[in-house]
Amino acid sequence: FSHLFDRGSSSSISNVTLVRRGDVLSEAALWTDWAHQGFLQAITDSITLELDVNHFAEAVKHSARARAVCVRYAKMFLWHLNRKEVLSDIIKDHEVKSEFYTAHPDNDTGPFIFLSHFKVEAGTEATLLLQDISAMLRADPTHPKCEHPAPVFLDSEDLSDLRTLKDHVKESSNFVILLTPGVLSRMWCLLEIVTAVNNELNIVPVIVERPGVKFNYPDEEFYRRLRAGMIVSFESLEMLFRDGVTIDQL
């Protein structure tokens, strides 16, 4: 066991922190320029394991995976550190590490949002949402998608093969659909919606409102016209059926 005294303080017990087995001292020195906040005094025979910053950096730079993990962790660590009212050389494990491992599971590689829209009617709104939400996610180091190359997947921007469309929806955490007058007449938008429902994604409908644009929720007349091939062509309906989408799902 050791005592960590605040820098510049007396040895008053109110200014002393007991350092226990497993505690980490001055971890901040690994991730930022750091001035030690106190001095350490052993009160019993103790063993300390020291990690050299330069050796650590040299080891990490040889592994792309290790670098990526360290960058994400460092951002989260500094996010917490910059919000502390009182700085300390001790950062408890539960403050950063448990949150990091919860927020960054190795198997969660898909985008945070799949953004579905009818480009002719909502192309501008979709692009603005893509830019703003992506910027928000990347600015928050505690978010699991902060380092994702495409945290928001925009079907018209990121899709190079329509045959993989359903896979992109399935890999996403959330499905956002921009509701405009013609969005439900687009075969690919219908396929995206059905895929999102079948895979139990969190679905967020967003109504786009501006002069001359009004979305009407489908009624019985809409479905009658859909079955009659007046909303989506019979050729498009057949393509949906081949993809496993039934008229009842629509």
Tab-separated table of C-alpha atoms in Angstrom:
chain	number	residue	atom	x	y	z
A	1	PHE	CA	0.000	0.000	0.000
A	2	SER	CA	1.074	3.573	-0.646
A	3	HIS	CA	-0.176	7.076	0.040
A	4	LEU	CA	-0.604	9.616	-2.755
A	5	PHE	CA	-0.380	13.184	-1.411
A	6	ASP	CA	-1.819	16.165	-3.292
A	7	ARG	CA	0.876	18.384	-4.768
A	8	GLY	CA	1.708	21.267	-2.515
A	9	SER	CA	-0.423	20.000	0.374
A	10	SER	CA	0.529	19.035	3.860
A	11	SER	CA	0.377	15.430	5.036
A	12	SER	CA	-3.116	15.993	6.422
A	13	ILE	CA	-5.149	12.820	6.047
A	14	SER	CA	-7.847	14.757	4.161
A	15	ASN	CA	-5.358	15.298	1.316
A	16	VAL	CA	-4.162	11.706	1.094
A	17	THR	CA	-5.378	8.952	-1.198
A	18	LEU	CA	-4.652	5.327	-0.386
A	19	VAL	CA	-3.259	3.548	-3.438
A	20	ARG	CA	-4.363	-0.077	-3.516
A	21	ARG	CA	-3.461	-3.176	-5.481
A	22	GLY	CA	-4.495	-2.731	-9.119
A	23	ASP	CA	-4.654	1.069	-9.106
A	24	VAL	CA	-2.991	2.885	-12.008
A	25	LEU	CA	-0.979	6.042	-11.380
A	26	SER	CA	-0.469	8.822	-13.928
A	27	GLU	CA	-2.045	6.950	-16.834
A	28	ALA	CA	-2.761	10.352	-18.367
A	29	ALA	CA	0.956	10.580	-19.254
A	30	LEU	CA	0.318	7.916	-21.916
A	31	TRP	CA	-2.303	9.994	-23.702
A	32	THR	CA	-1.444	13.670	-23.159
A	33	ASP	CA	1.143	16.085	-21.764
A	34	TRP	CA	0.813	15.581	-18.033
A	35	ALA	CA	2.133	17.217	-14.856
A	36	HIS	CA	2.009	14.893	-11.861
A	37	GLN	CA	-0.556	16.044	-9.320
A	38	GLY	CA	1.174	14.837	-6.149
A	39	PHE	CA	3.923	12.640	-4.721
A	40	LEU	CA	3.929	8.997	-3.734
A	41	GLN	CA	5.039	7.575	-0.402
A	42	ALA	CA	5.133	3.857	0.406
A	43	ILE	CA	3.789	2.845	3.810
A	44	THR	CA	4.589	-0.878	3.397
A	45	ASP	CA	6.843	-2.953	1.169
A	46	SER	CA	5.332	-2.519	-2.299
A	47	ILE	CA	5.891	-3.530	-5.905
A	48	THR	CA	5.175	-1.159	-8.767
A	49	LEU	CA	5.097	-2.024	-12.458
A	50	GLU	CA	6.237	0.847	-14.650
A	51	LEU	CA	5.306	1.324	-18.314
A	52	ASP	CA	7.681	3.457	-20.333
A	53	VAL	CA	5.746	5.859	-22.562
A	54	ASN	CA	8.245	5.716	-25.414
A	55	HIS	CA	8.461	1.927	-25.406
A	56	PHE	CA	4.664	1.720	-25.301
A	57	ALA	CA	4.324	4.054	-28.296
A	58	GLU	CA	6.962	2.112	-30.228
A	59	ALA	CA	5.140	-1.185	-29.631
A	60	VAL	CA	1.708	0.184	-30.550
A	61	LYS	CA	2.765	1.761	-33.842
A	62	HIS	CA	3.592	-1.656	-35.341
A	63	SER	CA	-0.038	-2.846	-35.140
A	64	ALA	CA	-2.831	-1.089	-37.031
A	65	ARG	CA	-5.431	-2.719	-34.779
A	66	ALA	CA	-3.611	-1.679	-31.613
A	67	ARG	CA	-3.289	1.896	-32.908
A	68	ALA	CA	-7.016	2.061	-33.677
A	69	VAL	CA	-7.959	0.777	-30.211
A	70	CYS	CA	-5.533	3.158	-28.492
A	71	VAL	CA	-6.817	6.159	-30.451
A	72	ARG	CA	-10.425	5.392	-29.470
A	73	TYR	CA	-9.472	4.780	-25.854
A	74	ALA	CA	-7.321	7.924	-25.641
A	75	LYS	CA	-10.179	10.083	-26.934
A	76	MET	CA	-12.554	8.646	-24.366
A	77	PHE	CA	-9.966	8.962	-21.579
A	78	LEU	CA	-9.314	12.640	-22.358
A	79	TRP	CA	-13.045	13.329	-22.719
A	80	HIS	CA	-13.498	12.170	-19.109
A	81	LEU	CA	-10.337	13.889	-17.910
A	82	ASN	CA	-11.346	17.280	-19.351
A	83	ARG	CA	-14.636	17.137	-17.444
A	84	LYS	CA	-13.119	16.556	-14.012
A	85	GLU	CA	-13.347	19.414	-11.540
A	86	VAL	CA	-10.274	18.171	-9.654
A	87	LEU	CA	-7.394	16.492	-11.476
A	88	SER	CA	-5.793	13.411	-9.991
A	89	ASP	CA	-3.063	10.960	-10.899
A	90	ILE	CA	-5.517	8.131	-10.195
A	91	ILE	CA	-8.256	7.293	-12.675
A	92	LYS	CA	-10.502	4.519	-11.414
A	93	ASP	CA	-11.127	1.651	-13.814
A	94	HIS	CA	-14.903	2.010	-13.714
A	95	GLU	CA	-14.717	5.620	-14.923
A	96	VAL	CA	-13.261	4.849	-18.350
A	97	LYS	CA	-12.308	1.256	-19.020
A	98	SER	CA	-15.622	-0.480	-18.392
A	99	GLU	CA	-17.408	2.142	-20.483
A	100	PHE	CA	-14.849	1.738	-23.261
A	101	TYR	CA	-15.232	-2.021	-23.515
A	102	THR	CA	-19.016	-1.710	-23.404
A	103	ALA	CA	-19.085	1.047	-26.022
A	104	HIS	CA	-16.649	-0.628	-28.449
A	105	PRO	CA	-17.562	-4.301	-28.894
A	106	ASP	CA	-15.351	-5.929	-31.520
A	107	ASN	CA	-18.270	-7.392	-33.486
A	108	ASP	CA	-20.214	-4.155	-33.895
A	109	THR	CA	-18.885	-2.959	-37.235
A	110	GLY	CA	-21.972	-1.630	-39.023
A	111	PRO	CA	-23.052	2.006	-39.335
A	112	PHE	CA	-25.068	3.680	-36.608
A	113	ILE	CA	-27.777	4.876	-39.019
A	114	PHE	CA	-29.024	3.702	-42.389
A	115	LEU	CA	-30.612	6.767	-44.010
A	116	SER	CA	-33.327	5.946	-46.536
A	117	HIS	CA	-34.840	8.587	-48.801
A	118	PHE	CA	-36.175	9.474	-52.249
A	119	LYS	CA	-33.287	11.490	-53.689
A	120	VAL	CA	-35.448	13.641	-55.997
A	121	GLU	CA	-37.582	14.849	-53.077
A	122	ALA	CA	-35.196	14.783	-50.103
A	123	GLY	CA	-31.650	14.703	-51.476
A	124	THR	CA	-30.650	17.977	-49.803
A	125	GLU	CA	-32.160	17.050	-46.434
A	126	ALA	CA	-30.486	13.630	-46.528
A	127	THR	CA	-27.079	15.130	-47.299
A	128	LEU	CA	-27.386	17.669	-44.477
A	129	LEU	CA	-28.425	14.960	-42.004
A	130	LEU	CA	-25.518	12.805	-43.137
A	131	GLN	CA	-23.026	15.606	-42.543
A	132	ASP	CA	-24.444	16.862	-39.242
A	133	ILE	CA	-25.036	13.488	-37.580
A	134	SER	CA	-21.655	12.147	-38.714
A	135	ALA	CA	-19.939	15.225	-37.254
A	136	MET	CA	-21.808	14.815	-33.951
A	137	LEU	CA	-20.864	11.140	-33.647
A	138	ARG	CA	-17.197	11.740	-34.453
A	139	ALA	CA	-17.021	14.593	-31.944
A	140	ASP	CA	-18.145	12.316	-29.098
A	141	PRO	CA	-15.329	9.898	-28.153
A	142	THR	CA	-17.691	8.000	-25.844
A	143	HIS	CA	-19.889	6.987	-28.764
A	144	PRO	CA	-19.180	3.511	-30.188
A	145	LYS	CA	-19.284	4.835	-33.762
A	146	CYS	CA	-16.972	7.821	-33.263
A	147	GLU	CA	-14.208	6.185	-35.341
A	148	HIS	CA	-16.458	4.484	-37.889
A	149	PRO	CA	-15.553	5.422	-41.492
A	150	ALA	CA	-19.256	5.853	-42.380
A	151	PRO	CA	-21.330	6.147	-39.188
A	152	VAL	CA	-24.319	7.233	-41.292
A	153	PHE	CA	-24.964	5.137	-44.393
A	154	LEU	CA	-26.738	7.097	-47.123
A	155	ASP	CA	-28.102	4.723	-49.743
A	156	SER	CA	-27.413	7.009	-52.720
A	157	GLU	CA	-23.933	8.007	-51.475
A	158	ASP	CA	-22.399	4.786	-50.165
A	159	LEU	CA	-24.174	2.103	-52.183
A	160	SER	CA	-22.162	0.674	-55.060
A	161	ASP	CA	-24.103	-2.575	-55.544
A	162	LEU	CA	-27.878	-2.680	-55.121
A	163	ARG	CA	-27.652	-6.437	-54.561
A	164	THR	CA	-26.016	-5.757	-51.195
A	165	LEU	CA	-28.710	-3.274	-50.144
A	166	LYS	CA	-30.368	-5.584	-47.623
A	167	ASP	CA	-27.022	-6.436	-46.037
A	168	HIS	CA	-26.292	-2.744	-45.426
A	169	VAL	CA	-29.659	-2.328	-43.712
A	170	LYS	CA	-29.138	-5.431	-41.548
A	171	GLU	CA	-25.697	-4.237	-40.412
A	172	SER	CA	-27.048	-0.881	-39.212
A	173	SER	CA	-28.168	-0.073	-35.665
A	174	ASN	CA	-30.942	2.345	-36.636
A	175	PHE	CA	-33.071	2.963	-39.706
A	176	VAL	CA	-34.109	6.542	-40.529
A	177	ILE	CA	-36.626	7.063	-43.334
A	178	LEU	CA	-37.277	10.550	-44.728
A	179	LEU	CA	-41.001	10.735	-45.460
A	180	THR	CA	-41.824	12.648	-48.638
A	181	PRO	CA	-44.789	12.271	-51.027
A	182	GLY	CA	-43.105	9.778	-53.354
A	183	VAL	CA	-40.888	7.770	-51.025
A	184	LEU	CA	-43.319	4.822	-50.822
A	185	SER	CA	-43.410	4.606	-54.618
A	186	ARG	CA	-39.704	3.736	-54.773
A	187	MET	CA	-39.016	0.015	-54.971
A	188	TRP	CA	-35.679	0.235	-53.188
A	189	CYS	CA	-37.097	2.322	-50.350
A	190	LEU	CA	-39.822	-0.290	-49.845
A	191	LEU	CA	-37.203	-3.047	-49.794
A	192	GLU	CA	-35.187	-1.104	-47.201
A	193	ILE	CA	-38.236	-0.568	-44.975
A	194	VAL	CA	-39.288	-4.233	-45.061
A	195	THR	CA	-35.712	-5.358	-44.350
A	196	ALA	CA	-35.483	-2.972	-41.371
A	197	VAL	CA	-38.791	-4.244	-39.938
A	198	ASN	CA	-37.875	-7.903	-40.451
A	199	ASN	CA	-34.546	-7.392	-38.661
A	200	GLU	CA	-36.118	-5.414	-35.794
A	201	LEU	CA	-34.044	-2.281	-36.298
A	202	ASN	CA	-34.948	0.844	-34.390
A	203	ILE	CA	-36.996	2.734	-36.997
A	204	VAL	CA	-37.175	6.528	-36.937
A	205	PRO	CA	-39.580	8.131	-39.452
A	206	VAL	CA	-38.789	11.782	-40.207
A	207	ILE	CA	-41.377	13.900	-42.022
A	208	VAL	CA	-39.823	16.402	-44.442
A	209	GLU	CA	-41.867	19.585	-44.406
A	210	ARG	CA	-41.425	22.516	-46.751
A	211	PRO	CA	-43.730	24.472	-49.084
A	212	GLY	CA	-45.228	22.180	-51.701
A	213	VAL	CA	-44.091	18.979	-49.984
A	214	LYS	CA	-46.529	17.034	-47.812
A	215	PHE	CA	-46.381	13.381	-46.858
A	216	ASN	CA	-49.656	11.510	-46.466
A	217	TYR	CA	-49.666	8.302	-44.495
A	218	PRO	CA	-50.921	5.338	-46.561
A	219	ASP	CA	-54.617	4.411	-46.306
A	220	GLU	CA	-56.793	1.702	-47.816
A	221	GLU	CA	-56.878	3.533	-51.146
A	222	PHE	CA	-53.075	3.584	-51.219
A	223	TYR	CA	-52.894	-0.178	-50.730
A	224	ARG	CA	-55.576	-0.787	-53.351
A	225	ARG	CA	-53.557	1.197	-55.869
A	226	LEU	CA	-50.362	-0.552	-54.771
A	227	ARG	CA	-51.864	-4.002	-55.458
A	228	ALA	CA	-53.142	-2.723	-58.808
A	229	GLY	CA	-49.644	-1.669	-59.879
A	230	MET	CA	-50.532	2.027	-59.782
A	231	ILE	CA	-47.982	2.975	-57.093
A	232	VAL	CA	-45.126	0.668	-57.996
A	233	SER	CA	-44.968	-1.030	-61.398
A	234	PHE	CA	-45.738	-4.743	-61.659
A	235	GLU	CA	-42.148	-5.244	-62.837
A	236	SER	CA	-40.856	-3.634	-59.632
A	237	LEU	CA	-43.280	-5.667	-57.516
A	238	GLU	CA	-42.003	-8.855	-59.160
A	239	MET	CA	-38.428	-7.858	-58.310
A	240	LEU	CA	-39.478	-7.324	-54.696
A	241	PHE	CA	-41.194	-10.709	-54.638
A	242	ARG	CA	-37.977	-12.333	-55.925
A	243	ASP	CA	-36.192	-10.711	-52.995
A	244	GLY	CA	-38.642	-12.377	-50.636
A	245	VAL	CA	-40.881	-9.351	-50.043
A	246	THR	CA	-44.605	-10.168	-50.088
A	247	ILE	CA	-47.492	-7.805	-50.719
A	248	ASP	CA	-48.630	-8.330	-47.125
A	249	GLN	CA	-45.251	-7.110	-45.842
A	250	LEU	CA	-45.643	-3.968	-47.914
